[in-house]
Amino acid sequence: MEPADGISLRQLLMSLGEPLAELQYAPDLDAVVRGITLLDPEDPPAARPGDLVLALGVRGRAALPVLRAAGRDRAAAVALKPVPAGSQEALRTAAEEAGVALLTVRPEAHWGHLDALVRAALAAGSPARPDPESEGGDLFGLAQTTAVLTGGIVSIEDSANRILAYSRSADSDEADDLRRLTILGWQGPEPYLSKLREWGVFQRLRTLDAVVAIDAHPELGLRRRLVVAIRSGERQLGTIWVQEGSHPLAERADRALLGAARVAALHLVRRRSELSADLRLTRTLLAGLLDGAAGPQSLAGHLSMDVRRPAAVLGFALPLGTGPTRSEALDVISVHAAARHRSALVAPVGDRVYVLLPELPRGISPEVLRGWAQEVSDAAGGHLTAPLRGAVGRVVPTLAAAPASRAEADRVLDAMASGRITAAVAALPDVRAEVLLGELLALLAANPEVRDPRLTALVAQDTKQGGQLAASVLAWLDHLGDVREAADELHVHPNTVRYRIRRAEQLTGIDLRSPEQRLLAMLQLRLPRTEE
């Protein structure tokens, strides 16, 4: 019997399948799952009737209160990972007493991935879904139909290589390493993606409106597969992959795959258009908050956020240029931010992308946020041709202070753009000296009247005559007056450095014995010659 609202636990488990979730106990497989509750370890255990509770970060017997609360609130099921052997019996007993199903999730699986797949399955099973005859059914159904038509094992991915849906296989041994690891990890693992890039697969998908065949590579654990891009006009929305199982693919598998890609495009275009109005409003409100042009109430009211909780902003500098690289970078940032923080909001502003992390746990470590930003940068490195640089703004006590966190991230990104910071990801405490130096130099560059005209004349003379007096003074200052170290840097004799220092003092009248003059020279001589 079809549930009136939501889908049965049996249907949900069939949609997810192995290797994501395993059923440990269920009082009734026909119990209806109506929604999802994401439970952080610091949240009080609570759920809504019919929800699947994803207990993030809850380990072992610490899950007992979660199971009891789920029973009290009439939730349908609780999902945990991993479950130590010594706690399994106690947790099953607690689930039985509470009258809720207990699922265990593989340690390698991402919670964000499971959340996305469950929501997709719920949307597909909802009575409010589009008419299958007119819209082509849901993505999971499309994946299963494509698997039947091609005789293979199918997965549908978005433009960031995130799995949106996949077919079920009667024999789990038919799936090769790439498919198993992709389903577990939400995305294709980097060693395999690197091989696909090396073989030119992604390049062909960007330029060809045709099926691309990939030969089997037993030494890599890869079986033969076909892949086609999902397109809307010139824009690539995702891909459909078909892996050959224990039997060869159907004779016309490529034709079926092309048709499936065109049907999938209708799904993804519809999904984007449905979200576009709400997404535009959210990004407008978010940009207003980060710019300081609007308070937090509008955004918080729109998304039902708690303005009293801590927040932070991550900033990323998009690669230069236009085209798919920028959109792919935005996809990668959005996917990984949402996987790490359920309330994360992403807004592109100019050549930067900002991730607002509202409703953070009190006392969250800046190291955790730095780790999240590093994950985004690393993931982007596997997809993009240009590096993605990231900055971590400080954690602020309330949402109203988010502009201060954004400003701190911008200061770090500005210093990265100047080349003074080589790290891919940094926070202000890590690079405070480099950031402050850059800001002082920007002040000097923008205000010629505060510079010493004698140093300006020295640089001008060097530029005109091809001299090295200014460079030698700066090297000598950088090495705290050590002539030999300065000479090694300049690749000249120490006496040459001594002569140049005396000559610079004679020509300009500056006194490098003065600490104040030395400090000003160290700053001003760092300005690019175009500024001087």
Coordinates of C-alpha atoms in Angstrom, one line a residue:
M1 CA 0.0 0.0 0.0
E2 CA 1.3 3.5 -0.9
P3 CA 1.7 5.8 2.1
A4 CA -0.5 8.8 2.0
D5 CA 2.3 11.1 3.0
G6 CA 6.0 10.2 2.6
I7 CA 7.3 6.7 1.7
S8 CA 7.6 3.4 3.6
L9 CA 10.8 2.5 5.4
R10 CA 11.0 -0.5 3.1
Q11 CA 10.9 1.8 0.0
L12 CA 13.5 4.1 1.5
L13 CA 15.9 1.2 2.2
M14 CA 15.4 -0.1 -1.4
S15 CA 16.2 3.4 -2.7
L16 CA 19.4 3.7 -0.7
G17 CA 20.5 0.1 -0.9
E18 CA 24.0 -1.1 -0.1
P19 CA 26.6 0.1 0.6
L20 CA 25.2 3.2 2.4
A21 CA 22.9 1.9 5.1
E22 CA 22.1 -1.4 6.9
L23 CA 19.0 -2.1 8.9
Q24 CA 19.7 -3.3 12.4
Y25 CA 16.1 -3.4 13.8
A26 CA 12.7 -2.3 12.5
P27 CA 9.3 -2.8 14.3
D28 CA 7.5 -2.3 11.0
L29 CA 9.1 -2.0 7.5
D30 CA 5.9 -0.4 6.3
A31 CA 6.2 2.5 8.8
V32 CA 6.1 5.8 6.9
V33 CA 9.1 8.1 6.7
R34 CA 7.9 11.7 6.2
G35 CA 11.0 13.8 6.7
I36 CA 14.5 14.2 8.1
T37 CA 15.9 15.5 11.3
L38 CA 19.7 16.3 11.4
L39 CA 20.7 16.1 15.0
D40 CA 24.0 17.7 16.0
P41 CA 25.8 16.3 19.1
E42 CA 25.2 19.6 20.9
D43 CA 21.5 19.7 20.1
P44 CA 18.9 18.3 22.7
P45 CA 17.5 15.0 21.3
A46 CA 14.3 15.8 19.5
A47 CA 12.5 14.8 16.3
R48 CA 9.2 15.2 14.4
P49 CA 6.7 12.4 13.9
G50 CA 7.7 10.2 11.0
D51 CA 11.2 11.6 10.7
L52 CA 14.4 9.7 10.0
V53 CA 16.9 11.1 12.5
L54 CA 20.5 11.4 11.3
A55 CA 22.5 11.4 14.5
L56 CA 25.6 13.3 13.4
G57 CA 28.7 12.7 15.6
V58 CA 26.9 10.5 18.1
R59 CA 28.9 7.4 19.1
G60 CA 28.1 4.2 20.9
R61 CA 26.0 4.4 24.1
A62 CA 25.7 8.2 23.6
A63 CA 23.0 7.3 21.1
L64 CA 20.7 5.8 23.8
P65 CA 19.1 9.2 24.7
V66 CA 18.6 9.8 21.0
L67 CA 16.7 6.6 20.5
R68 CA 14.6 7.2 23.6
A69 CA 13.7 10.7 22.4
A70 CA 13.0 9.4 18.9
G71 CA 10.5 7.0 20.4
R72 CA 8.9 9.7 22.6
D73 CA 8.5 12.0 19.5
R74 CA 7.2 9.1 17.3
A75 CA 10.1 9.3 14.8
A76 CA 10.3 6.5 12.2
A77 CA 14.0 5.6 12.5
V78 CA 17.4 6.7 13.7
A79 CA 20.6 6.4 11.7
L80 CA 24.0 6.1 13.4
K81 CA 27.7 5.5 12.5
P82 CA 29.7 3.7 13.4
V83 CA 28.4 1.4 16.1
P84 CA 31.1 -0.3 18.3
A85 CA 30.6 -4.0 18.8
G86 CA 30.1 -3.6 22.5
S87 CA 27.2 -1.2 22.0
Q88 CA 25.2 -3.0 19.3
E89 CA 23.0 -5.1 21.6
A90 CA 22.2 -2.2 23.9
L91 CA 21.3 0.0 21.0
R92 CA 19.1 -2.6 19.4
T93 CA 17.3 -3.2 22.8
A94 CA 16.8 0.6 23.2
A95 CA 15.4 0.8 19.6
E96 CA 13.0 -2.0 20.3
E97 CA 11.8 -0.4 23.5
A98 CA 11.4 2.9 21.8
G99 CA 9.5 1.4 18.9
V100 CA 11.8 3.0 16.2
A101 CA 13.9 1.5 13.5
L102 CA 17.7 1.5 13.8
L103 CA 20.0 2.0 10.8
T104 CA 23.8 1.9 10.7
V105 CA 25.7 3.9 8.2
R106 CA 29.1 2.9 6.8
P107 CA 31.9 5.0 8.4
E108 CA 33.1 6.1 4.9
A109 CA 29.7 7.5 3.9
H110 CA 29.1 11.3 4.1
W111 CA 26.1 12.5 6.1
G112 CA 25.5 15.2 3.5
H113 CA 25.3 12.5 0.8
L114 CA 22.8 10.4 2.8
D115 CA 20.7 13.5 3.6
A116 CA 20.6 14.4 -0.1
L117 CA 19.6 10.9 -1.2
V118 CA 16.9 10.5 1.4
R119 CA 15.4 13.9 0.5
A120 CA 15.5 12.9 -3.2
A121 CA 13.8 9.6 -2.4
L122 CA 11.1 11.4 -0.3
A123 CA 10.5 13.9 -3.1
A124 CA 10.2 11.1 -5.6
G125 CA 7.7 9.3 -3.4
S126 CA 5.6 12.3 -2.5
P127 CA 2.1 12.5 -4.0
A128 CA 2.9 16.1 -5.0
R129 CA 5.6 15.0 -7.5
P130 CA 5.1 15.8 -11.2
D131 CA 3.1 13.4 -13.3
P132 CA 5.6 10.6 -14.4
E133 CA 4.0 10.4 -17.8
S134 CA 4.6 14.1 -18.5
E135 CA 7.8 14.7 -16.6
G136 CA 9.6 11.4 -17.0
G137 CA 9.4 10.2 -13.4
D138 CA 12.0 10.8 -10.7
L139 CA 15.8 10.5 -11.0
F140 CA 16.0 7.2 -9.1
G141 CA 13.4 5.8 -11.4
L142 CA 15.2 7.1 -14.4
A143 CA 18.5 5.5 -13.2
Q144 CA 16.7 2.2 -12.7
T145 CA 15.0 2.4 -16.1
T146 CA 18.4 3.3 -17.8
A147 CA 20.0 0.3 -16.1
V148 CA 17.4 -2.0 -17.6
L149 CA 17.7 -0.5 -21.1
T150 CA 21.5 -0.6 -21.1
G151 CA 22.1 -3.8 -19.1
G152 CA 24.5 -2.0 -16.8
I153 CA 24.7 -0.2 -13.4
V154 CA 23.8 3.4 -13.6
S155 CA 24.6 6.6 -11.6
I156 CA 23.5 10.1 -12.3
E157 CA 25.8 12.9 -11.1
D158 CA 25.6 16.7 -11.0
S159 CA 28.3 19.1 -12.4
A160 CA 30.4 18.7 -9.2
N161 CA 30.5 14.9 -9.6
R162 CA 28.1 14.5 -6.7
I163 CA 25.7 11.5 -7.0
L164 CA 22.1 12.5 -7.4
A165 CA 20.6 9.0 -8.0
Y166 CA 21.8 5.5 -8.9
S167 CA 20.3 2.2 -9.9
R168 CA 20.1 -0.9 -7.6
S169 CA 22.1 -4.0 -8.5
A170 CA 20.9 -7.4 -7.7
D171 CA 24.5 -8.6 -7.3
S172 CA 26.7 -6.3 -5.2
D173 CA 29.8 -8.0 -6.7
E174 CA 28.9 -6.5 -10.1
A175 CA 29.9 -3.0 -8.9
D176 CA 33.6 -2.1 -9.4
D177 CA 35.8 -0.1 -7.0
L178 CA 35.0 3.2 -8.6
R179 CA 31.2 2.8 -8.2
R180 CA 31.5 1.5 -4.6
L181 CA 33.8 4.3 -3.5
T182 CA 31.8 6.9 -5.3
I183 CA 28.5 5.9 -3.6
L184 CA 30.3 5.8 -0.2
G185 CA 32.1 9.0 -0.6
W186 CA 29.4 11.0 -2.4
Q187 CA 31.8 11.8 -5.2
G188 CA 34.3 9.9 -7.3
P189 CA 37.6 9.4 -5.3
E190 CA 40.4 11.6 -6.5
P191 CA 42.8 8.8 -7.8
Y192 CA 40.1 7.6 -10.2
L193 CA 39.1 11.2 -11.2
S194 CA 42.7 11.9 -11.9
K195 CA 42.9 8.9 -14.3
L196 CA 39.7 10.0 -16.0
R197 CA 41.2 13.5 -16.5
E198 CA 44.4 12.0 -17.8
W199 CA 42.5 9.9 -20.3
G200 CA 40.7 13.1 -21.5
V201 CA 37.2 11.9 -20.4
F202 CA 36.1 15.1 -18.8
Q203 CA 37.4 17.2 -21.7
R204 CA 35.4 15.2 -24.2
L205 CA 32.3 15.5 -22.1
R206 CA 32.6 19.3 -22.1
T207 CA 33.0 19.4 -25.9
L208 CA 31.0 16.4 -27.3
D209 CA 27.3 15.8 -27.3
A210 CA 27.9 12.1 -27.6
V211 CA 28.5 9.0 -25.5
V212 CA 32.1 8.5 -24.3
A213 CA 33.4 4.9 -23.9
I214 CA 36.0 4.0 -21.2
D215 CA 37.7 0.7 -21.6
A216 CA 38.1 -1.7 -18.6
H217 CA 41.3 -1.4 -16.5
P218 CA 41.4 -4.5 -14.3
E219 CA 44.7 -3.3 -12.8
L220 CA 42.8 -0.3 -11.4
G221 CA 39.7 -2.2 -10.4
L222 CA 37.7 -0.5 -13.2
R223 CA 35.2 -2.2 -15.5
R224 CA 34.1 -0.9 -18.9
R225 CA 31.7 2.0 -18.7
L226 CA 29.9 4.6 -20.8
V227 CA 29.3 8.2 -19.9
V228 CA 27.3 11.0 -21.4
A229 CA 26.9 14.7 -20.4
I230 CA 23.5 16.0 -19.4
R231 CA 23.1 19.3 -21.2
S232 CA 20.7 22.3 -21.4
G233 CA 21.9 24.2 -24.4
E234 CA 25.6 24.8 -24.0
R235 CA 25.5 24.3 -20.3
Q236 CA 26.6 21.0 -18.8
L237 CA 24.3 20.1 -15.8
G238 CA 25.8 16.7 -15.0
T239 CA 26.6 13.2 -16.3
I240 CA 25.1 9.7 -16.5
W241 CA 27.5 6.8 -16.0
V242 CA 26.8 3.2 -17.0
Q243 CA 29.1 0.5 -15.7
E244 CA 29.3 -2.9 -17.2
G245 CA 28.4 -5.6 -14.8
S246 CA 28.9 -9.4 -15.1
H247 CA 27.3 -9.3 -18.6
P248 CA 28.2 -7.1 -21.6
L249 CA 26.2 -3.9 -22.1
A250 CA 23.2 -4.0 -24.4
E251 CA 23.8 -3.6 -28.1
R252 CA 22.2 -0.1 -28.2
A253 CA 23.2 1.0 -24.8
D254 CA 24.7 4.2 -26.1
R255 CA 21.4 5.2 -27.7
A256 CA 19.5 4.5 -24.5
L257 CA 22.0 6.6 -22.6
L258 CA 21.6 9.6 -24.9
G259 CA 17.8 9.4 -24.4
A260 CA 18.3 9.2 -20.6
A261 CA 20.5 12.2 -20.6
R262 CA 17.8 14.3 -22.4
V263 CA 15.2 13.2 -19.9
A264 CA 17.6 13.9 -17.0
A265 CA 18.1 17.4 -18.3
L266 CA 14.3 18.1 -17.9
H267 CA 14.6 17.1 -14.2
L268 CA 17.6 19.2 -13.5
V269 CA 16.4 22.2 -15.4
R270 CA 13.0 22.0 -13.6
R271 CA 14.8 21.6 -10.3
R272 CA 16.9 24.7 -11.0
S273 CA 14.0 26.8 -12.1
E274 CA 11.9 25.9 -9.0
L275 CA 14.8 26.9 -6.8
S276 CA 15.9 29.9 -8.7
A277 CA 13.5 32.5 -7.3
D278 CA 14.1 31.4 -3.7
L279 CA 17.8 31.1 -4.3
R280 CA 18.0 34.7 -5.8
L281 CA 16.1 36.1 -2.7
T282 CA 18.4 34.2 -0.3
R283 CA 21.5 35.4 -2.1
T284 CA 20.3 39.0 -2.2
L285 CA 19.5 38.9 1.6
L286 CA 22.8 37.2 2.3
A287 CA 24.8 39.8 0.2
G288 CA 23.0 42.6 2.0
L289 CA 24.0 41.1 5.4
L290 CA 27.6 40.6 4.5
D291 CA 27.9 44.1 3.0
G292 CA 26.5 45.6 6.2
A293 CA 23.7 47.1 4.1
A294 CA 21.0 45.1 5.9
G295 CA 20.6 43.6 9.4
P296 CA 20.2 39.9 10.1
Q297 CA 16.5 39.9 10.6
S298 CA 15.4 39.6 7.0
L299 CA 17.7 36.7 6.2
A300 CA 17.0 35.0 9.5
G301 CA 13.2 35.4 9.1
H302 CA 13.4 34.1 5.5
L303 CA 15.2 30.9 6.6
S304 CA 14.1 30.6 10.3
M305 CA 17.6 31.0 11.7
D306 CA 18.5 31.8 15.2
V307 CA 20.3 35.2 15.1
R308 CA 21.7 34.7 18.7
R309 CA 24.0 31.8 17.7
P310 CA 27.6 32.2 16.7
A311 CA 28.5 32.6 13.0
A312 CA 31.5 32.8 10.7
V313 CA 32.3 33.5 7.1
L314 CA 34.6 31.6 4.8
G315 CA 35.8 33.5 1.6
F316 CA 37.2 31.9 -1.6
A317 CA 38.8 33.7 -4.5
L318 CA 37.4 32.3 -7.8
P319 CA 39.8 31.3 -10.5
L320 CA 40.4 34.0 -13.1
G321 CA 38.4 33.8 -16.4
T322 CA 34.9 32.8 -17.3
G323 CA 33.1 29.7 -18.4
P324 CA 32.6 26.4 -16.7
T325 CA 35.6 26.9 -14.3
R326 CA 33.7 29.5 -12.3
S327 CA 30.5 27.7 -12.2
E328 CA 32.2 24.4 -11.3
A329 CA 34.0 26.2 -8.5
L330 CA 30.7 27.5 -7.1
D331 CA 29.3 24.0 -7.3
V332 CA 32.2 22.5 -5.4
I333 CA 32.1 25.2 -2.7
S334 CA 28.3 24.8 -2.3
V335 CA 28.4 21.0 -2.1
H336 CA 31.2 20.8 0.4
A337 CA 29.9 23.6 2.6
A338 CA 26.5 22.0 2.8
A339 CA 28.0 18.7 3.6
R340 CA 29.9 20.1 6.5
H341 CA 27.2 22.5 7.9
R342 CA 23.5 22.0 7.3
S343 CA 22.7 25.7 7.5
A344 CA 25.6 26.9 5.2
L345 CA 24.7 29.7 2.8
V346 CA 26.8 30.5 -0.3
A347 CA 26.8 33.8 -2.3
P348 CA 29.1 34.8 -5.1
V349 CA 30.1 38.5 -5.0
G350 CA 32.3 39.6 -7.8
D351 CA 35.3 37.3 -8.1
R352 CA 34.8 35.9 -4.6
V353 CA 32.4 33.4 -3.1
Y354 CA 31.4 33.7 0.6
V355 CA 30.1 30.9 2.7
L356 CA 28.1 32.1 5.8
L357 CA 28.1 29.5 8.6
P358 CA 25.2 30.5 10.9
E359 CA 24.1 28.8 14.0
L360 CA 27.5 27.4 14.9
P361 CA 28.0 25.5 18.1
R362 CA 29.3 27.7 20.9
G363 CA 33.0 27.2 21.5
I364 CA 33.6 25.7 18.0
S365 CA 37.4 25.7 17.3
P366 CA 38.7 27.9 14.5
E367 CA 40.8 24.9 13.5
V368 CA 37.6 23.1 12.6
L369 CA 36.6 25.9 10.3
R370 CA 40.1 26.0 8.8
G371 CA 39.7 22.3 8.1
W372 CA 36.4 22.8 6.3
A373 CA 37.9 25.5 4.1
Q374 CA 40.9 23.3 3.4
E375 CA 38.6 20.4 2.3
V376 CA 36.9 22.8 -0.1
S377 CA 40.2 23.9 -1.6
D378 CA 41.5 20.4 -1.9
A379 CA 38.3 19.2 -3.5
A380 CA 38.4 22.1 -6.0
G381 CA 42.0 21.1 -6.9
G382 CA 40.6 17.8 -8.1
H383 CA 38.1 19.5 -10.4
L384 CA 39.5 22.8 -11.5
T385 CA 42.5 23.8 -13.6
A386 CA 43.3 26.8 -11.4
P387 CA 43.8 26.7 -7.6
L388 CA 41.0 27.9 -5.2
R389 CA 42.4 30.1 -2.4
G390 CA 40.4 30.3 0.9
A391 CA 40.3 32.5 3.9
V392 CA 38.6 31.9 7.3
G393 CA 36.9 34.8 9.1
R394 CA 36.8 34.8 12.8
V395 CA 33.8 33.3 14.7
V396 CA 31.5 36.1 15.8
P397 CA 29.0 35.8 18.7
T398 CA 25.8 36.6 16.7
L399 CA 24.6 36.7 13.1
A400 CA 24.5 40.5 13.2
A401 CA 28.4 40.5 13.5
A402 CA 28.8 38.4 10.3
P403 CA 30.1 41.5 8.3
A404 CA 33.1 41.7 10.7
S405 CA 33.9 38.0 9.9
R406 CA 33.6 38.6 6.2
A407 CA 35.9 41.7 6.4
E408 CA 38.5 39.6 8.2
A409 CA 38.3 36.9 5.4
D410 CA 38.7 39.7 2.8
R411 CA 41.8 41.0 4.5
V412 CA 43.4 37.6 4.1
L413 CA 42.2 37.2 0.5
D414 CA 43.7 40.6 -0.4
A415 CA 47.1 39.6 1.0
M416 CA 46.9 36.3 -1.0
A417 CA 46.2 38.2 -4.2
S418 CA 49.4 40.2 -3.7
G419 CA 51.4 37.0 -3.5
R420 CA 52.6 37.5 0.1
I421 CA 50.8 34.4 1.3
T422 CA 51.5 31.1 -0.4
A423 CA 49.2 28.9 1.7
A424 CA 46.0 27.7 -0.1
V425 CA 43.9 28.4 3.1
A426 CA 44.7 30.8 6.0
A427 CA 43.1 32.7 8.8
L428 CA 44.2 36.1 10.1
P429 CA 46.1 34.8 13.2
D430 CA 48.2 32.6 10.9
V431 CA 49.3 35.5 8.6
R432 CA 48.8 38.7 10.5
A433 CA 52.2 40.1 9.7
E434 CA 51.7 39.6 5.9
V435 CA 48.2 41.1 6.1
L436 CA 49.3 44.2 8.0
L437 CA 52.3 44.7 5.7
G438 CA 50.0 44.6 2.7
E439 CA 47.6 47.1 4.2
L440 CA 50.5 49.5 5.1
L441 CA 51.8 49.2 1.5
A442 CA 48.3 49.9 0.1
L443 CA 48.1 53.0 2.3
L444 CA 51.5 54.2 0.9
A445 CA 50.5 53.4 -2.6
A446 CA 47.2 55.3 -2.4
N447 CA 48.8 58.4 -0.7
P448 CA 52.0 59.6 -2.4
E449 CA 52.1 62.6 -0.1
V450 CA 53.0 60.4 2.9
R451 CA 56.1 59.0 1.2
D452 CA 59.6 60.3 1.5
P453 CA 60.4 62.1 -1.8
R454 CA 64.1 61.2 -1.4
L455 CA 63.3 57.5 -1.6
T456 CA 61.0 58.1 -4.5
A457 CA 63.9 59.9 -6.3
L458 CA 66.2 57.0 -5.5
V459 CA 63.9 54.5 -7.2
A460 CA 63.3 56.8 -10.1
Q461 CA 67.1 57.1 -10.7
D462 CA 67.5 53.3 -10.6
T463 CA 64.7 52.9 -13.1
K464 CA 66.2 55.5 -15.4
Q465 CA 69.8 54.2 -15.2
G466 CA 69.2 50.5 -14.6
G467 CA 70.8 50.8 -11.2
Q468 CA 70.4 48.6 -8.1
L469 CA 70.9 51.1 -5.3
A470 CA 67.3 50.8 -4.0
A471 CA 67.3 47.0 -4.2
S472 CA 70.7 46.9 -2.3
V473 CA 69.4 49.2 0.4
L474 CA 66.3 47.0 0.9
A475 CA 68.3 43.8 0.9
W476 CA 70.7 45.3 3.5
L477 CA 67.7 46.4 5.7
D478 CA 66.0 43.0 5.3
H479 CA 69.1 41.3 6.6
L480 CA 69.4 43.7 9.6
G481 CA 72.5 45.3 8.2
D482 CA 74.4 42.0 7.6
V483 CA 76.4 42.9 4.5
R484 CA 77.5 39.4 3.7
E485 CA 73.9 38.0 3.7
A486 CA 72.7 40.9 1.6
A487 CA 75.5 40.3 -0.9
D488 CA 74.6 36.6 -1.1
E489 CA 71.0 37.5 -1.9
L490 CA 72.1 40.0 -4.6
H491 CA 74.9 37.8 -5.9
V492 CA 77.6 40.5 -5.6
H493 CA 80.7 41.1 -3.5
P494 CA 80.1 42.5 0.1
N495 CA 82.2 45.6 -0.8
T496 CA 79.7 46.3 -3.6
V497 CA 76.9 46.3 -1.1
R498 CA 78.9 48.7 1.2
Y499 CA 79.5 51.0 -1.7
R500 CA 75.9 51.1 -2.8
I501 CA 74.6 51.9 0.7
R502 CA 77.1 54.8 1.0
R503 CA 76.2 56.0 -2.5
A504 CA 72.4 55.9 -1.8
E505 CA 73.0 58.0 1.4
Q506 CA 75.1 60.5 -0.5
L507 CA 72.6 60.9 -3.4
T508 CA 69.5 61.2 -1.2
G509 CA 70.7 62.6 2.1
I510 CA 68.9 59.8 4.0
D511 CA 70.5 58.7 7.3
L512 CA 70.2 54.9 7.6
R513 CA 71.5 55.1 11.1
S514 CA 68.1 56.5 12.1
P515 CA 65.6 53.7 13.2
E516 CA 62.7 55.8 11.9
Q517 CA 64.4 56.3 8.5
R518 CA 65.2 52.6 8.2
L519 CA 61.6 51.6 9.0
L520 CA 60.2 54.0 6.4
A521 CA 62.8 52.8 3.8
M522 CA 61.9 49.1 4.5
L523 CA 58.2 49.9 3.8
Q524 CA 58.5 52.4 0.9
L525 CA 61.1 50.4 -1.0
R526 CA 58.7 47.5 -1.1
L527 CA 56.3 49.4 -3.2
P528 CA 56.1 48.2 -6.9
R529 CA 58.1 50.5 -9.1
T530 CA 54.9 51.4 -11.0
E531 CA 53.6 52.9 -7.7
E532 CA 56.7 54.9 -7.1

